[in-house]
Amino acid sequence: MELLREHLDREGIALREEAVQQLAHFATLLIEVGEHTNLIGTLDEERVMDELIVDSLQAVPLLPTQGDLLDVGSGAGLPAVPLLIAHPALHAVLVEPRKKRTAFLRLCRREGLLPATAEIAELPLEAWAQSAGRERRFDVVMSRAVYRPEAWQEVGRPWLAPEGRLLLFVQGDIDEARRHVGPCWVIQAYRSWTPRNHRPRTVLSLGREDRG
């Protein structure tokens, strides 16, 4: 718990105490389950906190506190679980086709680390789209480490509500990140950071220029 607080303080991320406790529990689950399932590879507590938990939380200031969120390729719940711990009033749909990952996401929901209302879809995006109906729209759409930045803007765009925002996670600083933003998008906000022993990273909140 203290290690997590040190990382949060270093990054200037302020969370309520209950959220800090939930994040510590999530980190424990990642390590314990990961030892037996290769969920996240071999990472010690320090790297889990820095490279996974705190890394995920960088997007907290870019999210609304309420609304509908779509996460495509949720994997082991990074960044979705930490972000929903920070913003529990968001209603989330987590789309992830791999059984091992969705089993872990359901464990997180049972442990109270995901809201009870969170939907977990064990399907590829296209199959989920056919079953859920393409008319659904979201206030936030995000995907990390699944698509190239340019491809994600095309994939995520149809799911956005008119005033919605698309989160774009990019390796590099803001100058590098800007080069990946397509002409039909407006950068609403961004946050850059540098994990220990890694290149800078940036997450951008993009709005549709046409809003239609």
mmCIF file of C-alpha atoms in Angstrom:
data_model
loop_
_atom_site.group_PDB
_atom_site.id
_atom_site.type_symbol
_atom_site.label_atom_id
_atom_site.label_comp_id
_atom_site.label_asym_id
_atom_site.label_seq_id
_atom_site.Cartn_x
_atom_site.Cartn_y
_atom_site.Cartn_z
ATOM 1 C CA MET A 1 0.000 0.000 0.000
ATOM 2 C CA GLU A 2 2.771 2.455 0.903
ATOM 3 C CA LEU A 3 4.604 1.687 -2.326
ATOM 4 C CA LEU A 4 1.460 2.559 -4.271
ATOM 5 C CA ARG A 5 1.020 5.805 -2.338
ATOM 6 C CA GLU A 6 4.609 6.757 -3.121
ATOM 7 C CA HIS A 7 3.993 6.269 -6.835
ATOM 8 C CA LEU A 8 0.720 8.223 -6.740
ATOM 9 C CA ASP A 9 2.344 11.091 -4.858
ATOM 10 C CA ARG A 10 5.228 11.183 -7.329
ATOM 11 C CA GLU A 11 2.812 11.539 -10.246
ATOM 12 C CA GLY A 12 0.492 13.985 -8.467
ATOM 13 C CA ILE A 13 -2.504 11.627 -8.704
ATOM 14 C CA ALA A 14 -4.982 12.219 -5.862
ATOM 15 C CA LEU A 15 -7.503 9.458 -5.104
ATOM 16 C CA ARG A 16 -9.868 8.706 -2.269
ATOM 17 C CA GLU A 17 -8.595 6.200 0.319
ATOM 18 C CA GLU A 18 -11.051 3.480 -0.726
ATOM 19 C CA ALA A 19 -9.739 3.691 -4.289
ATOM 20 C CA VAL A 20 -6.127 3.367 -3.099
ATOM 21 C CA GLN A 21 -7.044 0.216 -1.179
ATOM 22 C CA GLN A 22 -8.839 -1.224 -4.210
ATOM 23 C CA LEU A 23 -5.854 -0.502 -6.439
ATOM 24 C CA ALA A 24 -3.538 -2.249 -3.995
ATOM 25 C CA HIS A 25 -5.858 -5.269 -4.056
ATOM 26 C CA PHE A 26 -5.908 -5.196 -7.856
ATOM 27 C CA ALA A 27 -2.103 -5.172 -7.937
ATOM 28 C CA THR A 28 -2.051 -8.192 -5.630
ATOM 29 C CA LEU A 29 -4.470 -10.065 -7.901
ATOM 30 C CA LEU A 30 -2.380 -9.247 -10.970
ATOM 31 C CA ILE A 31 0.726 -10.673 -9.316
ATOM 32 C CA GLU A 32 -0.904 -13.729 -7.738
ATOM 33 C CA VAL A 33 -3.015 -14.745 -10.721
ATOM 34 C CA GLY A 34 -0.251 -13.802 -13.120
ATOM 35 C CA GLU A 35 2.167 -16.235 -11.496
ATOM 36 C CA HIS A 36 -0.024 -19.148 -12.582
ATOM 37 C CA THR A 37 -1.511 -17.908 -15.848
ATOM 38 C CA ASN A 38 1.122 -15.675 -17.476
ATOM 39 C CA LEU A 39 -1.491 -12.936 -17.427
ATOM 40 C CA ILE A 40 1.013 -10.075 -17.369
ATOM 41 C CA GLY A 41 4.344 -11.845 -17.634
ATOM 42 C CA THR A 42 6.860 -11.814 -14.790
ATOM 43 C CA LEU A 43 6.750 -8.465 -12.989
ATOM 44 C CA ASP A 44 7.648 -7.630 -9.401
ATOM 45 C CA GLU A 45 5.549 -5.342 -7.218
ATOM 46 C CA GLU A 46 7.578 -2.239 -8.089
ATOM 47 C CA ARG A 47 7.082 -2.710 -11.822
ATOM 48 C CA VAL A 48 3.400 -3.600 -11.453
ATOM 49 C CA MET A 49 2.813 -0.349 -9.565
ATOM 50 C CA ASP A 50 4.848 1.821 -11.924
ATOM 51 C CA GLU A 51 4.345 0.230 -15.341
ATOM 52 C CA LEU A 52 0.756 -0.987 -14.957
ATOM 53 C CA ILE A 53 -1.223 0.687 -12.157
ATOM 54 C CA VAL A 54 0.123 4.243 -12.129
ATOM 55 C CA ASP A 55 0.616 4.117 -15.887
ATOM 56 C CA SER A 56 -3.089 3.359 -16.307
ATOM 57 C CA LEU A 57 -4.133 6.137 -13.935
ATOM 58 C CA GLN A 58 -2.546 8.838 -16.077
ATOM 59 C CA ALA A 59 -5.812 9.013 -18.025
ATOM 60 C CA VAL A 60 -7.936 9.755 -14.923
ATOM 61 C CA PRO A 61 -8.036 13.561 -15.497
ATOM 62 C CA LEU A 62 -9.178 13.036 -19.084
ATOM 63 C CA LEU A 63 -12.332 11.097 -18.194
ATOM 64 C CA PRO A 64 -15.786 12.331 -17.207
ATOM 65 C CA THR A 65 -17.007 11.162 -13.811
ATOM 66 C CA GLN A 66 -20.201 9.726 -15.338
ATOM 67 C CA GLY A 67 -21.317 8.352 -18.680
ATOM 68 C CA ASP A 68 -20.783 5.291 -20.861
ATOM 69 C CA LEU A 69 -17.324 3.900 -21.620
ATOM 70 C CA LEU A 70 -16.270 1.313 -24.216
ATOM 71 C CA ASP A 71 -12.911 -0.440 -23.834
ATOM 72 C CA VAL A 72 -11.839 -2.630 -26.746
ATOM 73 C CA GLY A 73 -9.309 -5.373 -26.047
ATOM 74 C CA SER A 74 -9.479 -5.028 -22.258
ATOM 75 C CA GLY A 75 -6.923 -7.747 -21.583
ATOM 76 C CA ALA A 76 -6.072 -7.965 -17.885
ATOM 77 C CA GLY A 77 -8.033 -4.796 -17.160
ATOM 78 C CA LEU A 78 -5.325 -2.272 -17.952
ATOM 79 C CA PRO A 79 -6.145 0.564 -18.030
ATOM 80 C CA ALA A 80 -9.872 -0.109 -17.532
ATOM 81 C CA VAL A 81 -9.877 -1.457 -13.960
ATOM 82 C CA PRO A 82 -7.757 1.339 -12.421
ATOM 83 C CA LEU A 83 -9.755 3.976 -14.312
ATOM 84 C CA LEU A 84 -13.084 2.535 -13.167
ATOM 85 C CA ILE A 85 -11.819 2.334 -9.592
ATOM 86 C CA ALA A 86 -11.075 6.055 -9.861
ATOM 87 C CA HIS A 87 -14.419 6.800 -11.599
ATOM 88 C CA PRO A 88 -16.869 4.129 -10.341
ATOM 89 C CA ALA A 89 -19.968 5.933 -11.683
ATOM 90 C CA LEU A 90 -18.943 5.264 -15.283
ATOM 91 C CA HIS A 91 -20.900 2.482 -16.965
ATOM 92 C CA ALA A 92 -18.387 0.340 -18.837
ATOM 93 C CA VAL A 93 -18.470 -2.247 -21.577
ATOM 94 C CA LEU A 94 -15.253 -4.283 -21.704
ATOM 95 C CA VAL A 95 -14.787 -6.196 -24.962
ATOM 96 C CA GLU A 96 -12.146 -8.938 -24.775
ATOM 97 C CA PRO A 97 -12.194 -12.192 -26.787
ATOM 98 C CA ARG A 98 -9.668 -14.232 -24.741
ATOM 99 C CA LYS A 99 -11.147 -16.489 -22.054
ATOM 100 C CA LYS A 100 -8.229 -16.219 -19.642
ATOM 101 C CA ARG A 101 -8.528 -12.426 -19.640
ATOM 102 C CA THR A 102 -12.307 -12.332 -19.309
ATOM 103 C CA ALA A 103 -12.113 -14.821 -16.436
ATOM 104 C CA PHE A 104 -9.776 -12.407 -14.672
ATOM 105 C CA LEU A 105 -12.068 -9.460 -15.399
ATOM 106 C CA ARG A 106 -15.001 -11.359 -13.886
ATOM 107 C CA LEU A 107 -12.858 -12.098 -10.832
ATOM 108 C CA CYS A 108 -12.193 -8.356 -10.521
ATOM 109 C CA ARG A 109 -15.927 -7.690 -10.699
ATOM 110 C CA ARG A 110 -16.638 -10.285 -8.002
ATOM 111 C CA GLU A 111 -13.949 -8.694 -5.837
ATOM 112 C CA GLY A 112 -15.622 -5.293 -6.182
ATOM 113 C CA LEU A 113 -12.836 -3.821 -8.325
ATOM 114 C CA LEU A 114 -15.211 -3.304 -11.242
ATOM 115 C CA PRO A 115 -18.704 -1.849 -10.834
ATOM 116 C CA ALA A 116 -21.437 -4.473 -10.675
ATOM 117 C CA THR A 117 -22.939 -2.846 -13.781
ATOM 118 C CA ALA A 118 -19.786 -3.385 -15.875
ATOM 119 C CA GLU A 119 -20.498 -5.502 -18.951
ATOM 120 C CA ILE A 120 -17.831 -8.040 -19.920
ATOM 121 C CA ALA A 121 -18.174 -9.274 -23.495
ATOM 122 C CA GLU A 122 -16.081 -12.329 -24.378
ATOM 123 C CA LEU A 123 -16.150 -11.601 -28.082
ATOM 124 C CA PRO A 124 -14.113 -9.906 -30.795
ATOM 125 C CA LEU A 125 -15.306 -6.351 -31.417
ATOM 126 C CA GLU A 126 -17.066 -7.210 -34.696
ATOM 127 C CA ALA A 127 -18.990 -10.114 -33.134
ATOM 128 C CA TRP A 128 -19.959 -7.982 -30.141
ATOM 129 C CA ALA A 129 -21.097 -5.203 -32.486
ATOM 130 C CA GLN A 130 -23.441 -7.613 -34.256
ATOM 131 C CA SER A 131 -24.902 -8.925 -31.002
ATOM 132 C CA ALA A 132 -25.126 -5.576 -29.190
ATOM 133 C CA GLY A 133 -26.363 -3.482 -32.071
ATOM 134 C CA ARG A 134 -24.388 -0.842 -33.889
ATOM 135 C CA GLU A 135 -26.651 1.952 -32.670
ATOM 136 C CA ARG A 136 -24.933 2.090 -29.263
ATOM 137 C CA ARG A 137 -22.832 5.194 -28.665
ATOM 138 C CA PHE A 138 -20.391 5.990 -25.868
ATOM 139 C CA ASP A 139 -19.075 9.058 -24.087
ATOM 140 C CA VAL A 140 -15.591 7.520 -24.004
ATOM 141 C CA VAL A 141 -14.023 4.899 -26.259
ATOM 142 C CA MET A 142 -10.543 3.555 -25.609
ATOM 143 C CA SER A 143 -8.191 0.764 -26.570
ATOM 144 C CA ARG A 144 -4.561 0.267 -25.645
ATOM 145 C CA ALA A 145 -1.931 -1.960 -27.244
ATOM 146 C CA VAL A 146 -4.414 -3.521 -29.694
ATOM 147 C CA TYR A 147 -4.447 -1.188 -32.711
ATOM 148 C CA ARG A 148 -1.934 1.168 -34.248
ATOM 149 C CA PRO A 149 -2.891 4.775 -33.319
ATOM 150 C CA GLU A 150 -4.135 5.629 -36.808
ATOM 151 C CA ALA A 151 -6.165 2.412 -37.047
ATOM 152 C CA TRP A 152 -7.785 2.906 -33.633
ATOM 153 C CA GLN A 153 -9.103 6.322 -34.645
ATOM 154 C CA GLU A 154 -10.962 4.673 -37.524
ATOM 155 C CA VAL A 155 -12.193 1.713 -35.470
ATOM 156 C CA GLY A 156 -13.285 3.784 -32.481
ATOM 157 C CA ARG A 157 -14.913 6.672 -34.328
ATOM 158 C CA PRO A 158 -18.289 4.998 -35.124
ATOM 159 C CA TRP A 159 -18.902 4.240 -31.443
ATOM 160 C CA LEU A 160 -18.565 7.823 -30.233
ATOM 161 C CA ALA A 161 -21.504 9.923 -29.109
ATOM 162 C CA PRO A 162 -21.508 13.375 -30.769
ATOM 163 C CA GLU A 163 -19.778 14.989 -27.778
ATOM 164 C CA GLY A 164 -17.798 11.874 -26.877
ATOM 165 C CA ARG A 165 -14.051 11.534 -26.585
ATOM 166 C CA LEU A 166 -11.651 8.937 -27.946
ATOM 167 C CA LEU A 167 -8.609 8.118 -25.816
ATOM 168 C CA LEU A 168 -5.436 7.556 -27.807
ATOM 169 C CA PHE A 169 -2.442 5.976 -26.044
ATOM 170 C CA VAL A 170 0.850 6.682 -27.822
ATOM 171 C CA GLN A 171 4.507 5.933 -27.175
ATOM 172 C CA GLY A 172 6.400 9.236 -27.141
ATOM 173 C CA ASP A 173 5.971 12.801 -25.948
ATOM 174 C CA ILE A 174 3.196 15.170 -27.033
ATOM 175 C CA ASP A 175 5.079 16.295 -30.137
ATOM 176 C CA GLU A 176 5.389 12.700 -31.322
ATOM 177 C CA ALA A 177 1.798 11.958 -30.326
ATOM 178 C CA ARG A 178 0.400 14.861 -32.369
ATOM 179 C CA ARG A 179 1.793 13.303 -35.531
ATOM 180 C CA HIS A 180 -0.537 10.325 -35.091
ATOM 181 C CA VAL A 181 -3.726 12.412 -34.841
ATOM 182 C CA GLY A 182 -5.873 12.345 -37.971
ATOM 183 C CA PRO A 183 -7.293 15.499 -39.612
ATOM 184 C CA CYS A 184 -10.874 14.859 -38.454
ATOM 185 C CA TRP A 185 -9.938 15.052 -34.761
ATOM 186 C CA VAL A 186 -9.429 17.838 -32.242
ATOM 187 C CA ILE A 187 -7.111 17.353 -29.269
ATOM 188 C CA GLN A 188 -9.198 18.263 -26.212
ATOM 189 C CA ALA A 189 -6.600 17.447 -23.574
ATOM 190 C CA TYR A 190 -3.569 15.248 -23.055
ATOM 191 C CA ARG A 191 -1.198 13.975 -20.416
ATOM 192 C CA SER A 192 2.439 12.923 -20.891
ATOM 193 C CA TRP A 193 4.607 11.019 -18.441
ATOM 194 C CA THR A 194 7.751 8.893 -18.356
ATOM 195 C CA PRO A 195 7.696 5.565 -16.497
ATOM 196 C CA ARG A 196 10.990 4.560 -14.932
ATOM 197 C CA ASN A 197 13.433 3.130 -17.474
ATOM 198 C CA HIS A 198 11.016 3.684 -20.367
ATOM 199 C CA ARG A 199 10.354 6.149 -23.172
ATOM 200 C CA PRO A 200 7.830 8.951 -22.608
ATOM 201 C CA ARG A 201 4.167 8.091 -23.101
ATOM 202 C CA THR A 202 1.168 10.256 -23.918
ATOM 203 C CA VAL A 203 -2.571 9.777 -23.724
ATOM 204 C CA LEU A 204 -4.733 12.173 -25.721
ATOM 205 C CA SER A 205 -8.431 12.910 -25.444
ATOM 206 C CA LEU A 206 -9.728 13.461 -28.978
ATOM 207 C CA GLY A 207 -13.052 14.912 -30.063
ATOM 208 C CA ARG A 208 -14.576 14.622 -33.508
ATOM 209 C CA GLU A 209 -14.182 17.810 -35.469
ATOM 210 C CA ASP A 210 -17.553 17.433 -37.183
ATOM 211 C CA ARG A 211 -19.383 16.373 -33.946
ATOM 212 C CA GLY A 212 -21.826 14.496 -36.096
#
